[in-house]
mmCIF file with all atom_site columns, C-alpha atoms in Angstrom:
data_model
loop_
_atom_site.group_PDB
_atom_site.id
_atom_site.type_symbol
_atom_site.label_atom_id
_atom_site.label_alt_id
_atom_site.label_comp_id
_atom_site.label_asym_id
_atom_site.label_entity_id
_atom_site.label_seq_id
_atom_site.pdbx_PDB_ins_code
_atom_site.Cartn_x
_atom_site.Cartn_y
_atom_site.Cartn_z
_atom_site.occupancy
_atom_site.B_iso_or_equiv
_atom_site.pdbx_formal_charge
_atom_site.auth_seq_id
_atom_site.auth_comp_id
_atom_site.auth_asym_id
_atom_site.auth_atom_id
_atom_site.pdbx_PDB_model_num
ATOM 1   C CA . MET A 1 1   ? -3.453  12.649  21.590  1.00 49.00 ? 1   MET A CA 1
ATOM 2   C CA . GLU A 1 2   ? -7.365  13.139  22.374  1.00 52.00 ? 2   GLU A CA 1
ATOM 3   C CA . PRO A 1 3   ? -8.514  15.063  25.656  1.00 55.00 ? 3   PRO A CA 1
ATOM 4   C CA . ASN A 1 4   ? -8.505  12.300  28.276  1.00 53.00 ? 4   ASN A CA 1
ATOM 5   C CA . PRO A 1 5   ? -11.427 12.557  30.801  1.00 53.00 ? 5   PRO A CA 1
ATOM 6   C CA . SER A 1 6   ? -11.240 9.181   32.179  1.00 52.00 ? 6   SER A CA 1
ATOM 7   C CA . GLY A 1 7   ? -8.713  9.518   34.997  1.00 54.00 ? 7   GLY A CA 1
ATOM 8   C CA . LEU A 1 8   ? -6.887  6.494   33.210  1.00 58.00 ? 8   LEU A CA 1
ATOM 9   C CA . SER A 1 9   ? -2.807  6.804   32.435  1.00 68.00 ? 9   SER A CA 1
ATOM 10  C CA . GLU A 1 10  ? -1.341  8.860   29.434  1.00 72.00 ? 10  GLU A CA 1
ATOM 11  C CA . GLU A 1 11  ? 0.398   5.664   28.903  1.00 70.00 ? 11  GLU A CA 1
ATOM 12  C CA . ARG A 1 12  ? -2.826  2.976   29.579  1.00 75.00 ? 12  ARG A CA 1
ATOM 13  C CA . VAL A 1 13  ? -4.887  5.912   27.080  1.00 73.00 ? 13  VAL A CA 1
ATOM 14  C CA . ARG A 1 14  ? -1.769  6.004   24.660  1.00 72.00 ? 14  ARG A CA 1
ATOM 15  C CA . LEU A 1 15  ? -1.470  2.640   24.029  1.00 75.00 ? 15  LEU A CA 1
ATOM 16  C CA . ARG A 1 16  ? -5.573  2.108   23.560  1.00 81.00 ? 16  ARG A CA 1
ATOM 17  C CA . HIS A 1 17  ? -5.832  3.897   20.516  1.00 81.00 ? 17  HIS A CA 1
ATOM 18  C CA . LEU A 1 18  ? -2.791  1.923   18.756  1.00 86.00 ? 18  LEU A CA 1
ATOM 19  C CA . ASP A 1 19  ? -4.091  -0.897  19.440  1.00 89.00 ? 19  ASP A CA 1
ATOM 20  C CA . ARG A 1 20  ? -7.897  -0.232  18.243  1.00 90.00 ? 20  ARG A CA 1
ATOM 21  C CA . LEU A 1 21  ? -5.756  1.262   14.712  1.00 90.00 ? 21  LEU A CA 1
ATOM 22  C CA . THR A 1 22  ? -3.592  -1.624  14.548  1.00 91.00 ? 22  THR A CA 1
ATOM 23  C CA . MET A 1 23  ? -6.824  -3.952  15.390  1.00 92.00 ? 23  MET A CA 1
ATOM 24  C CA . MET A 1 24  ? -8.589  -2.366  12.558  1.00 92.00 ? 24  MET A CA 1
ATOM 25  C CA . SER A 1 25  ? -6.538  -2.601  9.980   1.00 93.00 ? 25  SER A CA 1
ATOM 26  C CA . ASP A 1 26  ? -5.022  -5.657  10.496  1.00 93.00 ? 26  ASP A CA 1
ATOM 27  C CA . GLY A 1 27  ? -8.990  -6.668  9.725   1.00 93.00 ? 27  GLY A CA 1
ATOM 28  C CA . VAL A 1 28  ? -9.256  -5.178  6.495   1.00 93.00 ? 28  VAL A CA 1
ATOM 29  C CA . PHE A 1 29  ? -5.963  -6.498  5.152   1.00 94.00 ? 29  PHE A CA 1
ATOM 30  C CA . ALA A 1 30  ? -7.098  -9.795  6.319   1.00 92.00 ? 30  ALA A CA 1
ATOM 31  C CA . ILE A 1 31  ? -10.855 -9.136  4.980   1.00 91.00 ? 31  ILE A CA 1
ATOM 32  C CA . ALA A 1 32  ? -9.230  -7.526  1.260   1.00 90.00 ? 32  ALA A CA 1
ATOM 33  C CA . LEU A 1 33  ? -6.704  -10.634 1.514   1.00 88.00 ? 33  LEU A CA 1
ATOM 34  C CA . THR A 1 34  ? -9.421  -12.986 1.106   1.00 85.00 ? 34  THR A CA 1
ATOM 35  C CA . LEU A 1 35  ? -11.524 -10.969 -0.996  1.00 82.00 ? 35  LEU A CA 1
ATOM 36  C CA . SER A 1 36  ? -9.482  -11.017 -3.732  1.00 76.00 ? 36  SER A CA 1
ATOM 37  C CA . ALA A 1 37  ? -9.965  -14.618 -4.081  1.00 76.00 ? 37  ALA A CA 1
ATOM 38  C CA . VAL A 1 38  ? -13.967 -14.624 -3.485  1.00 73.00 ? 38  VAL A CA 1
ATOM 39  C CA . GLU A 1 39  ? -13.301 -12.128 -7.142  1.00 63.00 ? 39  GLU A CA 1
ATOM 40  C CA . LEU A 1 40  ? -12.334 -15.017 -8.655  1.00 69.00 ? 40  LEU A CA 1
ATOM 41  C CA . HIS A 1 41  ? -15.025 -16.226 -10.955 1.00 67.00 ? 41  HIS A CA 1
ATOM 42  C CA . PRO A 1 42  ? -13.257 -18.297 -13.594 1.00 63.00 ? 42  PRO A CA 1
ATOM 43  C CA . GLU A 1 43  ? -15.562 -20.326 -16.216 1.00 67.00 ? 43  GLU A CA 1
ATOM 44  C CA . MET A 1 44  ? -14.732 -22.621 -18.598 1.00 60.00 ? 44  MET A CA 1
ATOM 45  C CA . GLU A 1 45  ? -15.239 -22.372 -22.439 1.00 66.00 ? 45  GLU A CA 1
ATOM 46  C CA . ALA A 1 46  ? -15.319 -24.536 -25.886 1.00 63.00 ? 46  ALA A CA 1
ATOM 47  C CA . GLY A 1 47  ? -12.120 -25.142 -26.855 1.00 63.00 ? 47  GLY A CA 1
ATOM 48  C CA . LYS A 1 48  ? -10.195 -23.983 -24.036 1.00 67.00 ? 48  LYS A CA 1
ATOM 49  C CA . THR A 1 49  ? -7.386  -26.311 -21.648 1.00 70.00 ? 49  THR A CA 1
ATOM 50  C CA . LEU A 1 50  ? -8.438  -26.117 -17.943 1.00 71.00 ? 50  LEU A CA 1
ATOM 51  C CA . PHE A 1 51  ? -4.792  -24.244 -17.641 1.00 66.00 ? 51  PHE A CA 1
ATOM 52  C CA . GLN A 1 52  ? -5.720  -21.888 -20.172 1.00 69.00 ? 52  GLN A CA 1
ATOM 53  C CA . VAL A 1 53  ? -9.138  -21.013 -18.208 1.00 72.00 ? 53  VAL A CA 1
ATOM 54  C CA . TRP A 1 54  ? -7.095  -20.713 -14.600 1.00 76.00 ? 54  TRP A CA 1
ATOM 55  C CA . ALA A 1 55  ? -3.812  -19.350 -15.610 1.00 76.00 ? 55  ALA A CA 1
ATOM 56  C CA . MET A 1 56  ? -3.637  -15.912 -15.732 1.00 73.00 ? 56  MET A CA 1
ATOM 57  C CA . PRO A 1 57  ? -6.675  -15.988 -12.284 1.00 74.00 ? 57  PRO A CA 1
ATOM 58  C CA . LEU A 1 58  ? -4.470  -17.186 -10.935 1.00 80.00 ? 58  LEU A CA 1
ATOM 59  C CA . ALA A 1 59  ? -1.489  -14.952 -12.134 1.00 77.00 ? 59  ALA A CA 1
ATOM 60  C CA . VAL A 1 60  ? -3.653  -11.747 -10.645 1.00 75.00 ? 60  VAL A CA 1
ATOM 61  C CA . TYR A 1 61  ? -4.892  -13.365 -8.026  1.00 80.00 ? 61  TYR A CA 1
ATOM 62  C CA . PHE A 1 62  ? -0.897  -14.631 -6.290  1.00 84.00 ? 62  PHE A CA 1
ATOM 63  C CA . MET A 1 63  ? -0.032  -11.277 -7.775  1.00 80.00 ? 63  MET A CA 1
ATOM 64  C CA . SER A 1 64  ? -2.874  -9.657  -6.105  1.00 81.00 ? 64  SER A CA 1
ATOM 65  C CA . PHE A 1 65  ? -1.867  -11.297 -2.177  1.00 86.00 ? 65  PHE A CA 1
ATOM 66  C CA . LEU A 1 66  ? 1.445   -10.447 -2.912  1.00 88.00 ? 66  LEU A CA 1
ATOM 67  C CA . ILE A 1 67  ? 1.182   -7.247  -3.111  1.00 87.00 ? 67  ILE A CA 1
ATOM 68  C CA . ILE A 1 68  ? -1.850  -6.634  -0.310  1.00 90.00 ? 68  ILE A CA 1
ATOM 69  C CA . ALA A 1 69  ? 0.887   -8.719  1.902   1.00 92.00 ? 69  ALA A CA 1
ATOM 70  C CA . ALA A 1 70  ? 3.896   -6.125  0.778   1.00 93.00 ? 70  ALA A CA 1
ATOM 71  C CA . VAL A 1 71  ? 1.634   -2.940  1.992   1.00 94.00 ? 71  VAL A CA 1
ATOM 72  C CA . TRP A 1 72  ? 0.774   -5.343  4.678   1.00 95.00 ? 72  TRP A CA 1
ATOM 73  C CA . VAL A 1 73  ? 3.991   -5.721  5.493   1.00 95.00 ? 73  VAL A CA 1
ATOM 74  C CA . ALA A 1 74  ? 5.578   -2.457  5.453   1.00 95.00 ? 74  ALA A CA 1
ATOM 75  C CA . HIS A 1 75  ? 2.113   -0.667  7.278   1.00 95.00 ? 75  HIS A CA 1
ATOM 76  C CA . ARG A 1 76  ? 3.265   -3.537  10.334  1.00 94.00 ? 76  ARG A CA 1
ATOM 77  C CA . ARG A 1 77  ? 6.574   -1.408  9.967   1.00 93.00 ? 77  ARG A CA 1
ATOM 78  C CA . ASN A 1 78  ? 5.108   1.347   9.878   1.00 94.00 ? 78  ASN A CA 1
ATOM 79  C CA . LEU A 1 79  ? 2.643   0.813   13.608  1.00 92.00 ? 79  LEU A CA 1
ATOM 80  C CA . ALA A 1 80  ? 5.484   -0.340  15.106  1.00 92.00 ? 80  ALA A CA 1
ATOM 81  C CA . HIS A 1 81  ? 7.182   2.871   15.463  1.00 92.00 ? 81  HIS A CA 1
ATOM 82  C CA . LEU A 1 82  ? 4.809   4.577   16.166  1.00 91.00 ? 82  LEU A CA 1
ATOM 83  C CA . HIS A 1 83  ? 4.961   6.395   20.027  1.00 88.00 ? 83  HIS A CA 1
ATOM 84  C CA . SER A 1 84  ? 1.038   7.749   19.823  1.00 86.00 ? 84  SER A CA 1
ATOM 85  C CA . VAL A 1 85  ? -2.130  8.397   17.931  1.00 89.00 ? 85  VAL A CA 1
ATOM 86  C CA . ASP A 1 86  ? -3.484  11.853  17.113  1.00 90.00 ? 86  ASP A CA 1
ATOM 87  C CA . ALA A 1 87  ? -6.579  12.671  14.432  1.00 91.00 ? 87  ALA A CA 1
ATOM 88  C CA . PRO A 1 88  ? -4.702  13.123  11.811  1.00 93.00 ? 88  PRO A CA 1
ATOM 89  C CA . THR A 1 89  ? -2.770  9.414   12.083  1.00 93.00 ? 89  THR A CA 1
ATOM 90  C CA . THR A 1 90  ? -6.024  8.104   12.705  1.00 93.00 ? 90  THR A CA 1
ATOM 91  C CA . TRP A 1 91  ? -7.567  8.922   8.822   1.00 95.00 ? 91  TRP A CA 1
ATOM 92  C CA . LEU A 1 92  ? -4.213  9.251   6.813   1.00 96.00 ? 92  LEU A CA 1
ATOM 93  C CA . ASN A 1 93  ? -4.663  5.703   7.897   1.00 96.00 ? 93  ASN A CA 1
ATOM 94  C CA . LEU A 1 94  ? -9.127  5.072   7.325   1.00 95.00 ? 94  LEU A CA 1
ATOM 95  C CA . LEU A 1 95  ? -7.848  7.045   4.137   1.00 96.00 ? 95  LEU A CA 1
ATOM 96  C CA . LEU A 1 96  ? -4.868  3.773   3.032   1.00 96.00 ? 96  LEU A CA 1
ATOM 97  C CA . LEU A 1 97  ? -7.747  0.907   4.250   1.00 95.00 ? 97  LEU A CA 1
ATOM 98  C CA . SER A 1 98  ? -10.023 2.150   1.985   1.00 95.00 ? 98  SER A CA 1
ATOM 99  C CA . MET A 1 99  ? -8.697  1.970   -0.772  1.00 94.00 ? 99  MET A CA 1
ATOM 100 C CA . ILE A 1 100 ? -7.021  -1.957  0.646   1.00 94.00 ? 100 ILE A CA 1
ATOM 101 C CA . GLY A 1 101 ? -10.889 -2.288  0.724   1.00 90.00 ? 101 GLY A CA 1
ATOM 102 C CA . LEU A 1 102 ? -10.757 -1.447  -2.793  1.00 90.00 ? 102 LEU A CA 1
ATOM 103 C CA . LEU A 1 103 ? -8.530  -3.518  -4.357  1.00 87.00 ? 103 LEU A CA 1
ATOM 104 C CA . PRO A 1 104 ? -10.032 -6.577  -4.744  1.00 82.00 ? 104 PRO A CA 1
ATOM 105 C CA . VAL A 1 105 ? -12.820 -4.925  -6.571  1.00 84.00 ? 105 VAL A CA 1
ATOM 106 C CA . VAL A 1 106 ? -10.003 -4.150  -9.325  1.00 86.00 ? 106 VAL A CA 1
ATOM 107 C CA . VAL A 1 107 ? -8.669  -7.670  -9.194  1.00 79.00 ? 107 VAL A CA 1
ATOM 108 C CA . ARG A 1 108 ? -12.361 -8.644  -10.593 1.00 77.00 ? 108 ARG A CA 1
ATOM 109 C CA . PHE A 1 109 ? -12.568 -5.083  -12.785 1.00 82.00 ? 109 PHE A CA 1
ATOM 110 C CA . PHE A 1 110 ? -8.906  -6.623  -14.668 1.00 80.00 ? 110 PHE A CA 1
ATOM 111 C CA . LEU A 1 111 ? -9.664  -9.661  -15.754 1.00 73.00 ? 111 LEU A CA 1
ATOM 112 C CA . VAL A 1 112 ? -13.068 -8.824  -17.054 1.00 74.00 ? 112 VAL A CA 1
ATOM 113 C CA . ASN A 1 113 ? -11.343 -5.335  -19.068 1.00 75.00 ? 113 ASN A CA 1
ATOM 114 C CA . MET A 1 114 ? -8.011  -7.730  -19.822 1.00 69.00 ? 114 MET A CA 1
ATOM 115 C CA . ASP A 1 115 ? -8.744  -8.026  -23.206 1.00 66.00 ? 115 ASP A CA 1
ATOM 116 C CA . THR A 1 116 ? -10.086 -5.024  -24.149 1.00 64.00 ? 116 THR A CA 1
ATOM 117 C CA . THR A 1 117 ? -8.459  -2.320  -26.752 1.00 67.00 ? 117 THR A CA 1
ATOM 118 C CA . SER A 1 118 ? -9.042  0.274   -23.912 1.00 67.00 ? 118 SER A CA 1
ATOM 119 C CA . ARG A 1 119 ? -6.568  -1.227  -21.542 1.00 82.00 ? 119 ARG A CA 1
ATOM 120 C CA . ALA A 1 120 ? -9.163  0.514   -18.753 1.00 84.00 ? 120 ALA A CA 1
ATOM 121 C CA . GLY A 1 121 ? -8.432  -3.172  -16.410 1.00 83.00 ? 121 GLY A CA 1
ATOM 122 C CA . MET A 1 122 ? -4.401  -2.107  -16.730 1.00 85.00 ? 122 MET A CA 1
ATOM 123 C CA . VAL A 1 123 ? -5.090  2.229   -16.129 1.00 89.00 ? 123 VAL A CA 1
ATOM 124 C CA . ALA A 1 124 ? -7.530  1.073   -13.313 1.00 89.00 ? 124 ALA A CA 1
ATOM 125 C CA . TYR A 1 125 ? -5.080  -2.153  -11.393 1.00 87.00 ? 125 TYR A CA 1
ATOM 126 C CA . ALA A 1 126 ? -2.480  0.641   -11.820 1.00 90.00 ? 126 ALA A CA 1
ATOM 127 C CA . MET A 1 127 ? -3.778  3.629   -10.744 1.00 94.00 ? 127 MET A CA 1
ATOM 128 C CA . VAL A 1 128 ? -5.486  2.477   -7.430  1.00 93.00 ? 128 VAL A CA 1
ATOM 129 C CA . LEU A 1 129 ? -2.051  1.071   -6.581  1.00 93.00 ? 129 LEU A CA 1
ATOM 130 C CA . SER A 1 130 ? -0.286  4.007   -6.887  1.00 95.00 ? 130 SER A CA 1
ATOM 131 C CA . ALA A 1 131 ? -2.866  6.062   -4.339  1.00 96.00 ? 131 ALA A CA 1
ATOM 132 C CA . THR A 1 132 ? -2.529  2.570   -1.934  1.00 95.00 ? 132 THR A CA 1
ATOM 133 C CA . TYR A 1 133 ? 1.020   3.019   -2.241  1.00 96.00 ? 133 TYR A CA 1
ATOM 134 C CA . PHE A 1 134 ? 1.125   7.130   -1.621  1.00 96.00 ? 134 PHE A CA 1
ATOM 135 C CA . ALA A 1 135 ? -1.324  6.989   0.767   1.00 97.00 ? 135 ALA A CA 1
ATOM 136 C CA . LEU A 1 136 ? 0.903   4.180   2.572   1.00 97.00 ? 136 LEU A CA 1
ATOM 137 C CA . ALA A 1 137 ? 3.640   7.160   2.073   1.00 97.00 ? 137 ALA A CA 1
ATOM 138 C CA . LEU A 1 138 ? 1.025   9.981   3.926   1.00 96.00 ? 138 LEU A CA 1
ATOM 139 C CA . THR A 1 139 ? 1.006   7.528   6.770   1.00 96.00 ? 139 THR A CA 1
ATOM 140 C CA . TRP A 1 140 ? 4.462   7.019   7.709   1.00 96.00 ? 140 TRP A CA 1
ATOM 141 C CA . GLY A 1 141 ? 5.364   10.513  6.690   1.00 95.00 ? 141 GLY A CA 1
ATOM 142 C CA . TYR A 1 142 ? 2.901   12.433  8.915   1.00 96.00 ? 142 TYR A CA 1
ATOM 143 C CA . PRO A 1 143 ? 3.439   11.297  11.624  1.00 95.00 ? 143 PRO A CA 1
ATOM 144 C CA . ALA A 1 144 ? 7.966   10.689  11.527  1.00 95.00 ? 144 ALA A CA 1
ATOM 145 C CA . LEU A 1 145 ? 8.304   13.752  9.658   1.00 94.00 ? 145 LEU A CA 1
ATOM 146 C CA . ILE A 1 146 ? 6.057   16.424  11.074  1.00 94.00 ? 146 ILE A CA 1
ATOM 147 C CA . ALA A 1 147 ? 4.213   14.524  13.928  1.00 92.00 ? 147 ALA A CA 1
ATOM 148 C CA . ASN A 1 148 ? 7.352   13.253  15.657  1.00 91.00 ? 148 ASN A CA 1
ATOM 149 C CA . HIS A 1 149 ? 5.821   9.762   16.625  1.00 91.00 ? 149 HIS A CA 1
ATOM 150 C CA . THR A 1 150 ? 7.995   7.987   15.936  1.00 91.00 ? 150 THR A CA 1
ATOM 151 C CA . PRO A 1 151 ? 10.680  9.076   18.504  1.00 90.00 ? 151 PRO A CA 1
ATOM 152 C CA . SER A 1 152 ? 12.572  5.431   17.959  1.00 89.00 ? 152 SER A CA 1
ATOM 153 C CA . VAL A 1 153 ? 13.644  6.103   14.115  1.00 92.00 ? 153 VAL A CA 1
ATOM 154 C CA . SER A 1 154 ? 16.070  8.388   12.886  1.00 92.00 ? 154 SER A CA 1
ATOM 155 C CA . ARG A 1 155 ? 15.328  10.899  9.479   1.00 92.00 ? 155 ARG A CA 1
ATOM 156 C CA . ARG A 1 156 ? 17.274  9.542   7.713   1.00 93.00 ? 156 ARG A CA 1
ATOM 157 C CA . ARG A 1 157 ? 15.368  5.972   8.163   1.00 94.00 ? 157 ARG A CA 1
ATOM 158 C CA . ALA A 1 158 ? 12.630  7.931   8.282   1.00 94.00 ? 158 ALA A CA 1
ATOM 159 C CA . TRP A 1 159 ? 13.170  9.723   4.887   1.00 95.00 ? 159 TRP A CA 1
ATOM 160 C CA . ALA A 1 160 ? 14.285  5.889   3.444   1.00 95.00 ? 160 ALA A CA 1
ATOM 161 C CA . TRP A 1 161 ? 11.068  4.628   4.488   1.00 95.00 ? 161 TRP A CA 1
ATOM 162 C CA . LEU A 1 162 ? 9.172   7.474   2.666   1.00 96.00 ? 162 LEU A CA 1
ATOM 163 C CA . ALA A 1 163 ? 10.928  7.884   0.013   1.00 95.00 ? 163 ALA A CA 1
ATOM 164 C CA . GLU A 1 164 ? 10.516  3.756   -1.034  1.00 95.00 ? 164 GLU A CA 1
ATOM 165 C CA . TYR A 1 165 ? 6.732   3.657   -0.418  1.00 96.00 ? 165 TYR A CA 1
ATOM 166 C CA . VAL A 1 166 ? 6.939   6.709   -3.326  1.00 96.00 ? 166 VAL A CA 1
ATOM 167 C CA . PHE A 1 167 ? 8.754   4.849   -5.232  1.00 96.00 ? 167 PHE A CA 1
ATOM 168 C CA . VAL A 1 168 ? 6.906   2.148   -6.083  1.00 95.00 ? 168 VAL A CA 1
ATOM 169 C CA . ALA A 1 169 ? 3.796   4.889   -6.017  1.00 96.00 ? 169 ALA A CA 1
ATOM 170 C CA . LEU A 1 170 ? 5.342   6.497   -9.345  1.00 96.00 ? 170 LEU A CA 1
ATOM 171 C CA . LEU A 1 171 ? 6.259   2.828   -10.743 1.00 95.00 ? 171 LEU A CA 1
ATOM 172 C CA . PHE A 1 172 ? 2.675   1.831   -10.779 1.00 94.00 ? 172 PHE A CA 1
ATOM 173 C CA . ALA A 1 173 ? 1.601   5.413   -12.093 1.00 96.00 ? 173 ALA A CA 1
ATOM 174 C CA . ALA A 1 174 ? 4.603   5.161   -15.190 1.00 95.00 ? 174 ALA A CA 1
ATOM 175 C CA . LEU A 1 175 ? 2.369   1.591   -16.253 1.00 93.00 ? 175 LEU A CA 1
ATOM 176 C CA . ALA A 1 176 ? -0.603  3.527   -15.444 1.00 93.00 ? 176 ALA A CA 1
ATOM 177 C CA . ILE A 1 177 ? 0.023   6.784   -17.528 1.00 95.00 ? 177 ILE A CA 1
ATOM 178 C CA . TYR A 1 178 ? 1.862   4.287   -20.310 1.00 93.00 ? 178 TYR A CA 1
ATOM 179 C CA . ALA A 1 179 ? -1.272  2.104   -20.176 1.00 89.00 ? 179 ALA A CA 1
ATOM 180 C CA . ILE A 1 180 ? -3.328  5.535   -21.412 1.00 89.00 ? 180 ILE A CA 1
ATOM 181 C CA . GLY A 1 181 ? -0.052  5.445   -24.219 1.00 88.00 ? 181 GLY A CA 1
ATOM 182 C CA . MET A 1 182 ? 1.372   8.389   -23.283 1.00 92.00 ? 182 MET A CA 1
ATOM 183 C CA . THR A 1 183 ? 4.144   6.917   -23.486 1.00 92.00 ? 183 THR A CA 1
ATOM 184 C CA . TRP A 1 184 ? 6.635   10.299  -23.566 1.00 93.00 ? 184 TRP A CA 1
ATOM 185 C CA . LEU A 1 185 ? 5.776   11.320  -19.540 1.00 94.00 ? 185 LEU A CA 1
ATOM 186 C CA . ALA A 1 186 ? 5.326   7.705   -18.605 1.00 95.00 ? 186 ALA A CA 1
ATOM 187 C CA . TRP A 1 187 ? 9.876   7.244   -19.057 1.00 95.00 ? 187 TRP A CA 1
ATOM 188 C CA . PRO A 1 188 ? 10.186  10.587  -16.834 1.00 95.00 ? 188 PRO A CA 1
ATOM 189 C CA . VAL A 1 189 ? 7.896   9.426   -14.000 1.00 95.00 ? 189 VAL A CA 1
ATOM 190 C CA . GLY A 1 190 ? 9.640   5.861   -14.476 1.00 94.00 ? 190 GLY A CA 1
ATOM 191 C CA . VAL A 1 191 ? 12.944  7.486   -14.020 1.00 95.00 ? 191 VAL A CA 1
ATOM 192 C CA . VAL A 1 192 ? 11.869  9.482   -10.733 1.00 95.00 ? 192 VAL A CA 1
ATOM 193 C CA . ALA A 1 193 ? 10.429  6.895   -9.281  1.00 95.00 ? 193 ALA A CA 1
ATOM 194 C CA . VAL A 1 194 ? 14.304  4.754   -10.013 1.00 95.00 ? 194 VAL A CA 1
ATOM 195 C CA . CYS A 1 195 ? 16.342  7.842   -8.469  1.00 95.00 ? 195 CYS A CA 1
ATOM 196 C CA . LEU A 1 196 ? 14.314  7.599   -5.248  1.00 94.00 ? 196 LEU A CA 1
ATOM 197 C CA . ARG A 1 197 ? 14.705  3.685   -5.166  1.00 94.00 ? 197 ARG A CA 1
ATOM 198 C CA . VAL A 1 198 ? 18.263  4.630   -5.334  1.00 95.00 ? 198 VAL A CA 1
ATOM 199 C CA . THR A 1 199 ? 17.374  7.453   -2.673  1.00 94.00 ? 199 THR A CA 1
ATOM 200 C CA . SER A 1 200 ? 15.613  5.613   -0.462  1.00 94.00 ? 200 SER A CA 1
ATOM 201 C CA . LEU A 1 201 ? 18.992  2.843   -0.743  1.00 93.00 ? 201 LEU A CA 1
ATOM 202 C CA . ARG A 1 202 ? 21.652  5.000   -0.168  1.00 93.00 ? 202 ARG A CA 1
ATOM 203 C CA . LEU A 1 203 ? 20.061  7.206   3.569   1.00 92.00 ? 203 LEU A CA 1
ATOM 204 C CA . GLY A 1 204 ? 18.917  3.162   4.400   1.00 90.00 ? 204 GLY A CA 1
ATOM 205 C CA . ARG A 1 205 ? 23.075  2.730   4.231   1.00 91.00 ? 205 ARG A CA 1
ATOM 206 C CA . SER A 1 206 ? 23.714  5.880   5.499   1.00 88.00 ? 206 SER A CA 1
ATOM 207 C CA . ALA A 1 207 ? 21.073  5.107   8.498   1.00 86.00 ? 207 ALA A CA 1
ATOM 208 C CA . ALA A 1 208 ? 22.093  1.466   9.548   1.00 84.00 ? 208 ALA A CA 1
ATOM 209 C CA . ASN A 1 209 ? 26.352  3.032   9.425   1.00 81.00 ? 209 ASN A CA 1
ATOM 210 C CA . ALA A 1 210 ? 25.364  6.246   12.085  1.00 68.00 ? 210 ALA A CA 1
#
């Protein structure tokens, strides 16, 4: 927690820091969700039906909306259990928000480069999503397991949530690696991701029964 020269109570200062972080986070997520739709520019082409023109853009839009929403739900859960906010926690959250703000642009790049043989769109999309979930893992791992800012959450549950976030990050990393043709590396990364998911489920059940 930052020094408090204003004379306000420590509790009030703590809540102010947390409230400001929550408000900014919600604002960035809301803008990213909106821009996901703005980035779609389907155009009619000769020989294509309305369904053919709109099907893929809408599929990618709704997939991106759900992914951003899923990150927001997880981030909201993280913030709900934070007792206080320090400088590293703030900067790690800003790192996550920078990735969230980038997602609508990546969606557009994915759409434009969808049919290229290089799979550049798929690679960029998967890499940014992997980085987003790694950032989400950091925003939880540091305050929960290092700074002890989540006293209401048991260590087992904290590790379970961290493993869950890293699982998704590795899953998208495996997809990106597969898209660039490194199949020999994509499969081991995918296996590690599945193992982490199993671990997170077991830790979650263990925490619930404790």
